[in-house]
Coordinates of C-alpha atoms in Angstrom, one line a residue:
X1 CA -28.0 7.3 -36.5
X2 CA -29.9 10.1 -34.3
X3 CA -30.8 9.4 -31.0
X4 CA -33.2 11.3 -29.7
X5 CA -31.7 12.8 -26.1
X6 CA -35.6 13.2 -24.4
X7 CA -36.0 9.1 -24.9
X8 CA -32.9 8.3 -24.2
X9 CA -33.2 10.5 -20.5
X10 CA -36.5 8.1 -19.9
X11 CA -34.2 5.2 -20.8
X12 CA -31.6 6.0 -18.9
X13 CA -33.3 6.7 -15.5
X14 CA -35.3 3.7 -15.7
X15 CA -32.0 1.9 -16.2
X16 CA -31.3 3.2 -13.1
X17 CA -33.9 1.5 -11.3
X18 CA -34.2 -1.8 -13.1
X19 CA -30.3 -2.7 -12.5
X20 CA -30.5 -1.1 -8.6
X21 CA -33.8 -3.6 -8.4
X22 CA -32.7 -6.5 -10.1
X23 CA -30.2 -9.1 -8.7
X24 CA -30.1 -10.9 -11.6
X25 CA -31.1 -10.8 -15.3
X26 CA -34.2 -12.1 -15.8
X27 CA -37.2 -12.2 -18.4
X28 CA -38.8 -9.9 -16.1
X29 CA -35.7 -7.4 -16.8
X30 CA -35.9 -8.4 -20.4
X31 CA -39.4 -7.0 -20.9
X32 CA -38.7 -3.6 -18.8
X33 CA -36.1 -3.4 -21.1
X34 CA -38.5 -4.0 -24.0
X35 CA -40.9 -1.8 -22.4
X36 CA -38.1 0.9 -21.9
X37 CA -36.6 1.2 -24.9
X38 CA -39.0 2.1 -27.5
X39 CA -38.1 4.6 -29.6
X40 CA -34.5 3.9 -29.6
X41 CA -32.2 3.0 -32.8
X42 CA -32.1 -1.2 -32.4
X43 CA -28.7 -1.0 -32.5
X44 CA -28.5 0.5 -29.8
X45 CA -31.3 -1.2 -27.6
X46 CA -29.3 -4.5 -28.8
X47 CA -25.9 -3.2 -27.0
X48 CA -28.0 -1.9 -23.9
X49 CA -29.8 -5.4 -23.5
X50 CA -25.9 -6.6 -23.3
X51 CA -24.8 -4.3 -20.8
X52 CA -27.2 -5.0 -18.5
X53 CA -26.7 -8.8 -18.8
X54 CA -23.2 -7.9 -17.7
X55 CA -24.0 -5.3 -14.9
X56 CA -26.8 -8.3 -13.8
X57 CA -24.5 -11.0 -13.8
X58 CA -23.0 -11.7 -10.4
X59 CA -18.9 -11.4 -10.3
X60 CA -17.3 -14.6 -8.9
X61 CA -15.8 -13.8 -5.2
X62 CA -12.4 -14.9 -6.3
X63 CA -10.0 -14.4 -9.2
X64 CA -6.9 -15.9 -10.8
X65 CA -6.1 -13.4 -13.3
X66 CA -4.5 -9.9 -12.8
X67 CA -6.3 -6.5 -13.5
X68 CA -4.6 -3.4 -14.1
X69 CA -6.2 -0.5 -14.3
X70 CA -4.3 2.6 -15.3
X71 CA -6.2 6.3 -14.9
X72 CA -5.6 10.1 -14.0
X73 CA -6.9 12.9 -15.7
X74 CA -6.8 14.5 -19.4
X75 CA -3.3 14.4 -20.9
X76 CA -1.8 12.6 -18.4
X77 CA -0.2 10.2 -20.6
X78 CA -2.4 7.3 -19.8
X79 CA -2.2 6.3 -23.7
X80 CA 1.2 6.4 -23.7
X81 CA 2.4 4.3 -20.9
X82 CA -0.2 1.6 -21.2
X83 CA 0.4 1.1 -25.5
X84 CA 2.8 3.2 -26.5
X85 CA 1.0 3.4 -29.7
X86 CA 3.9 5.8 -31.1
X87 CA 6.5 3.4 -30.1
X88 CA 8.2 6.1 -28.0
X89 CA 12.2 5.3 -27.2
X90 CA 13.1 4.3 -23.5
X91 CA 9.0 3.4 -23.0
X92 CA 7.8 -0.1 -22.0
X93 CA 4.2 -0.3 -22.3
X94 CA 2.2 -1.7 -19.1
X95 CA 0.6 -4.1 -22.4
X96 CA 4.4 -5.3 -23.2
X97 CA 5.7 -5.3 -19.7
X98 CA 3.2 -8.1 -18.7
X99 CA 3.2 -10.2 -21.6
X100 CA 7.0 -10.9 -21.0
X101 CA 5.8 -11.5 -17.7
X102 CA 3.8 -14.6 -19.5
X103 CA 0.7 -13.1 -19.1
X104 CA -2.4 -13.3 -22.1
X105 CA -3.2 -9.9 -21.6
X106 CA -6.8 -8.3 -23.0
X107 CA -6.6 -4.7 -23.2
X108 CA -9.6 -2.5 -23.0
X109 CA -9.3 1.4 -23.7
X110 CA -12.5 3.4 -22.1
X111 CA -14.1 4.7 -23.4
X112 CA -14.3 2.5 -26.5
X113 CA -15.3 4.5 -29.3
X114 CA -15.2 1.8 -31.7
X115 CA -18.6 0.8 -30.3
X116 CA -22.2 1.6 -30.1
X117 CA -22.1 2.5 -26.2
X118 CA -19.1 4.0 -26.7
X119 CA -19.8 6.1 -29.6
X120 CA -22.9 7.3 -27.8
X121 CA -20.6 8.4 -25.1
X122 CA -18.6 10.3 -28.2
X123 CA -21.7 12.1 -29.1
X124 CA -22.5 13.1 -25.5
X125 CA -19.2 15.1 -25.1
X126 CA -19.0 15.9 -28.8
X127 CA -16.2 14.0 -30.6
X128 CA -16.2 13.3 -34.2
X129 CA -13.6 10.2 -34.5
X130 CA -16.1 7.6 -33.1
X131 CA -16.8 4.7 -34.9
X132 CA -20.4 4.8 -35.4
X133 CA -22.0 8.4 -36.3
X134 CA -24.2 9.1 -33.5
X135 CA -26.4 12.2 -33.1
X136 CA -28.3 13.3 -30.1
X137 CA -31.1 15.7 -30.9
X138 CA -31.6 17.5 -27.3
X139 CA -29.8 17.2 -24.2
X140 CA -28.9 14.4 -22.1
X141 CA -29.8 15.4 -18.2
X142 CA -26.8 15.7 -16.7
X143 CA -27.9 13.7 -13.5
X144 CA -28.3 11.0 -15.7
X145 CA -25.1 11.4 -18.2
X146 CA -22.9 9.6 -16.1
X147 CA -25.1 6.1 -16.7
X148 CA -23.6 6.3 -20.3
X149 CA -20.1 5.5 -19.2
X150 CA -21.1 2.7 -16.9
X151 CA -22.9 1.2 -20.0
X152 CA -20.0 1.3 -22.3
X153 CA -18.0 -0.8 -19.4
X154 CA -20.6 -3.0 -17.9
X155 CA -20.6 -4.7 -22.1
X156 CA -16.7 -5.9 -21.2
X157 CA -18.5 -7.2 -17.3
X158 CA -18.9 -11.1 -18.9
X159 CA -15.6 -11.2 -20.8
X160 CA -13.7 -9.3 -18.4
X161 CA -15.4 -12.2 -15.5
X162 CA -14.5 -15.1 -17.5
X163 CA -10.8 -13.7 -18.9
X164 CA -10.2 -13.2 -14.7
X165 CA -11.3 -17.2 -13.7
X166 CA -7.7 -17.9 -15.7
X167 CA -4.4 -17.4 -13.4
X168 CA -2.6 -16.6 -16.8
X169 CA -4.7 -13.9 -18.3
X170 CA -3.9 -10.2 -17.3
X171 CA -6.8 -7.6 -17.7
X172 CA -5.3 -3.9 -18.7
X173 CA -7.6 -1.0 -18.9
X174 CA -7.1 2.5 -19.8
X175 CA -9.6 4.2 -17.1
X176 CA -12.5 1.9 -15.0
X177 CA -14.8 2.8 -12.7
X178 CA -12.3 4.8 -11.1
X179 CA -12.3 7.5 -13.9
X180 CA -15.8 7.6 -13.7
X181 CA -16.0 8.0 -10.0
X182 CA -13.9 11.0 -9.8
X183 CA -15.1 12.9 -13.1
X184 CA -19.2 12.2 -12.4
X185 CA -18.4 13.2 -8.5
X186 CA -16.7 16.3 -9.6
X187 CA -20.0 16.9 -11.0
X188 CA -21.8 16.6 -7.8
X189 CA -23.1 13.0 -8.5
X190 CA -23.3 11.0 -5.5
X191 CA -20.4 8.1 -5.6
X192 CA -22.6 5.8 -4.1
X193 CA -25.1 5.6 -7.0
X194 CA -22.3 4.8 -9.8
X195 CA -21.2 2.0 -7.2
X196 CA -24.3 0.3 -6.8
X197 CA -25.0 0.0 -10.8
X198 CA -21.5 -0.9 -11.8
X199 CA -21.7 -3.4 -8.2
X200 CA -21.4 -6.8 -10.3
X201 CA -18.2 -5.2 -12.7
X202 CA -15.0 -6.7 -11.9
X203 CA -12.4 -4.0 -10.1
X204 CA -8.7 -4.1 -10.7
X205 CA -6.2 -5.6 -8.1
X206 CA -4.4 -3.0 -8.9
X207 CA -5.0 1.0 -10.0
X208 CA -2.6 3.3 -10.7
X209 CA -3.3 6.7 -11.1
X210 CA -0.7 9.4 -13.1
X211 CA -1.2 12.5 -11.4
X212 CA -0.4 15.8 -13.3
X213 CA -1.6 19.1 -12.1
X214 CA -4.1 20.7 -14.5
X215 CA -1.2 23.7 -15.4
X216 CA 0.6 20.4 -17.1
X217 CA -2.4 19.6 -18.7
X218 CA -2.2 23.3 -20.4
X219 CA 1.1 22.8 -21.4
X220 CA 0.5 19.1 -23.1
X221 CA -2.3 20.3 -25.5
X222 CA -2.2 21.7 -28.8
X223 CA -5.4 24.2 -28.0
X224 CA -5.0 25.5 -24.3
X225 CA -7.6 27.6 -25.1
X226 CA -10.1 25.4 -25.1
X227 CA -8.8 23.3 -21.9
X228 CA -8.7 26.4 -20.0
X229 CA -12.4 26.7 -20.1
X230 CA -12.3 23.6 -18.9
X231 CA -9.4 23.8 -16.3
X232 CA -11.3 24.1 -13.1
X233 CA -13.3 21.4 -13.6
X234 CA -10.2 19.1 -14.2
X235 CA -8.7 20.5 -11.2
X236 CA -11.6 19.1 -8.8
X237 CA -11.4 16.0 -11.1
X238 CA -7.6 15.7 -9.5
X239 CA -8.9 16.5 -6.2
X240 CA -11.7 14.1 -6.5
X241 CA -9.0 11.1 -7.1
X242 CA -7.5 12.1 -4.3
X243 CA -10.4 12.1 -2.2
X244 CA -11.9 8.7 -3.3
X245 CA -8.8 6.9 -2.3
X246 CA -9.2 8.3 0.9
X247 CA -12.1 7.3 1.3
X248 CA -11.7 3.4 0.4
X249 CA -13.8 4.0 -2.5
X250 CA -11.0 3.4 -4.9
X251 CA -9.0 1.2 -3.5
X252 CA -5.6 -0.9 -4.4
X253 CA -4.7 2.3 -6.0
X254 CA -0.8 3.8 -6.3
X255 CA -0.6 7.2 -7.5
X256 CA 2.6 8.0 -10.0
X257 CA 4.3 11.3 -10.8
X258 CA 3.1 12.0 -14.2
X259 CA 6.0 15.0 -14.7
X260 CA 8.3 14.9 -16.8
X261 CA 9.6 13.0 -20.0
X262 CA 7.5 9.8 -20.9
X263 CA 10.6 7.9 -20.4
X264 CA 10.8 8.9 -16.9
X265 CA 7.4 9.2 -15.9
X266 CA 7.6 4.8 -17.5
X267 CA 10.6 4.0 -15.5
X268 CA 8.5 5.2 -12.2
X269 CA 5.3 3.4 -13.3
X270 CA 7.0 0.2 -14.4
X271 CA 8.6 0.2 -11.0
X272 CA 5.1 0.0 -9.5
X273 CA 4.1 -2.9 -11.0
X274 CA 7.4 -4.7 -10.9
X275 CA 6.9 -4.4 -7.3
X276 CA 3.2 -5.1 -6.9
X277 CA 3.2 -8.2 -9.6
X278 CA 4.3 -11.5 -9.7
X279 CA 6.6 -12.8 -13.0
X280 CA 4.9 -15.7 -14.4
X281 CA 6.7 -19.0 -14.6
X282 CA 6.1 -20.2 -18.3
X283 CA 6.5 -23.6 -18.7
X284 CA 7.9 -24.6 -22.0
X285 CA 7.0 -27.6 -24.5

């Protein structure tokens, strides 16, 4: 489907403005919406109208469940430690490791390019193995860009809510609003304006960041070339991190040496959580 980047600017900065003005969603916000998004694929419109329910829907103040998020920059070996999708000797996955704890854990991997908000995201910084072909025709303002993240997590704000009400669930997510914090700052977006639209997402009780410096990164990827172009900006991404914990604005966060093998770099995380977690006592019968 095209998207048409000049409508989807309008749409974005007016998204901007409804969710900072709204406390909850109403039929008022419904028809901004409708006013807002003409012009877009429905598809899309339908998946925005969701994400805004979410952002608009207040978080309870208290939780049962436990949220993990698990972040750091590019290569880090975020992938790997939470799934272990290539079922890597010597590494137990974050996913693993707290389902033997007896949690029911719901995983979500941002961002998630087997959806519409995600894709969109995909087309934005040009990847081809999203699920739904998506292509913008102009350019998104890059004051604005950062929105499109915050909309492919604020869909998971209702589930994610709900999952968290149960002692026994376990939330794991592969970035959050962390990741988003640190590369949109790094880009000179204020912090404060990511905080107040994702304001009604759920936040981990616990963040753990895998730092690698960006000369890592170099060594991890298959085309250097094209990271190097890329390499400053990644650096102040790292520094960013760094800053925002400092700063409160990431908070309940533990930062792991993400050198060496992906055995060792495990056996460090999985200590973290050990540490920070309780072990469920599962009843049997």
């Amino acid at each position: 489907m095209n998207v048409d980047a000049a409508i989807l600017n309008d749409v974005l900065s007016n998204l901007e403005q409804i969710v900072s003005k709204y406390e909850y969603f109403t039929s008022d916000v419904a028809a901004e919406l409708k006013s807002i998004c003409r012009g877009l694929h429905p598809v899309v419109v339908r998946r925005i109208y969701v994400s805004v329910r979410g952002l608009l829907t207040p978080k309870p103040k208290v939780y049962n469940g436990l949220f993990i998020a698990v972040s750091g920059i590019d290569k880090s070996g975020k992938e790997t430690q939470c799934f272990n999708p290539n079922h890597l000797e010597g590494v137990v996955s974050v996913k693993d490791l707290l389902k033997n704890y007896g949690y029911r854990v719901y995983a979500v991997s941002l961002p998630s390019y087997n959806t519409v908000l995600g894709s969109l995201v995909g087309a934005y910084i040009g990847r081809s193995d999203t699920r739904y072909r998506i292509v913008l025709t102009g350019r998104i303002d890059d004051d604005l860009a950062w929105i499109l993240w915050s909309l492919d997590r604020g869909q998971y704000a209702e589930r994610v809510s709900k999952i968290l009400l149960d002692g026994g669930s376990a939330i794991l997510a592969k970035r959050w609003t962390e990741s988003n914090l640190a590369y949109q700052a790094a880009k000179g977006i204020d912090p404060s304006r990511i905080l107040l639209f994702e304001r009604n997402i759920p936040q981990p009780s616990l963040t753990i960041v895998i730092d690698i410096p960006v000369e890592e990164v170099l060594r991890r990827v298959k085309d250097p070339d094209l990271y190097e172009r890329s390499s400053r900006y990644l650096d102040m991404v790292r520094k960013m991190y760094f800053k925002l914990i400092e700063d409160g604005l990431i908070r309940s966060t533990i930062i792991v040496n993400g050198l060496g093998k992906p055995e060792d770099v495990n056996r460090r995380l999985i200590a973290v959580i050990r540490h920070a977690i309780p072990r469920r006592r599962v009843q049997e019968g």
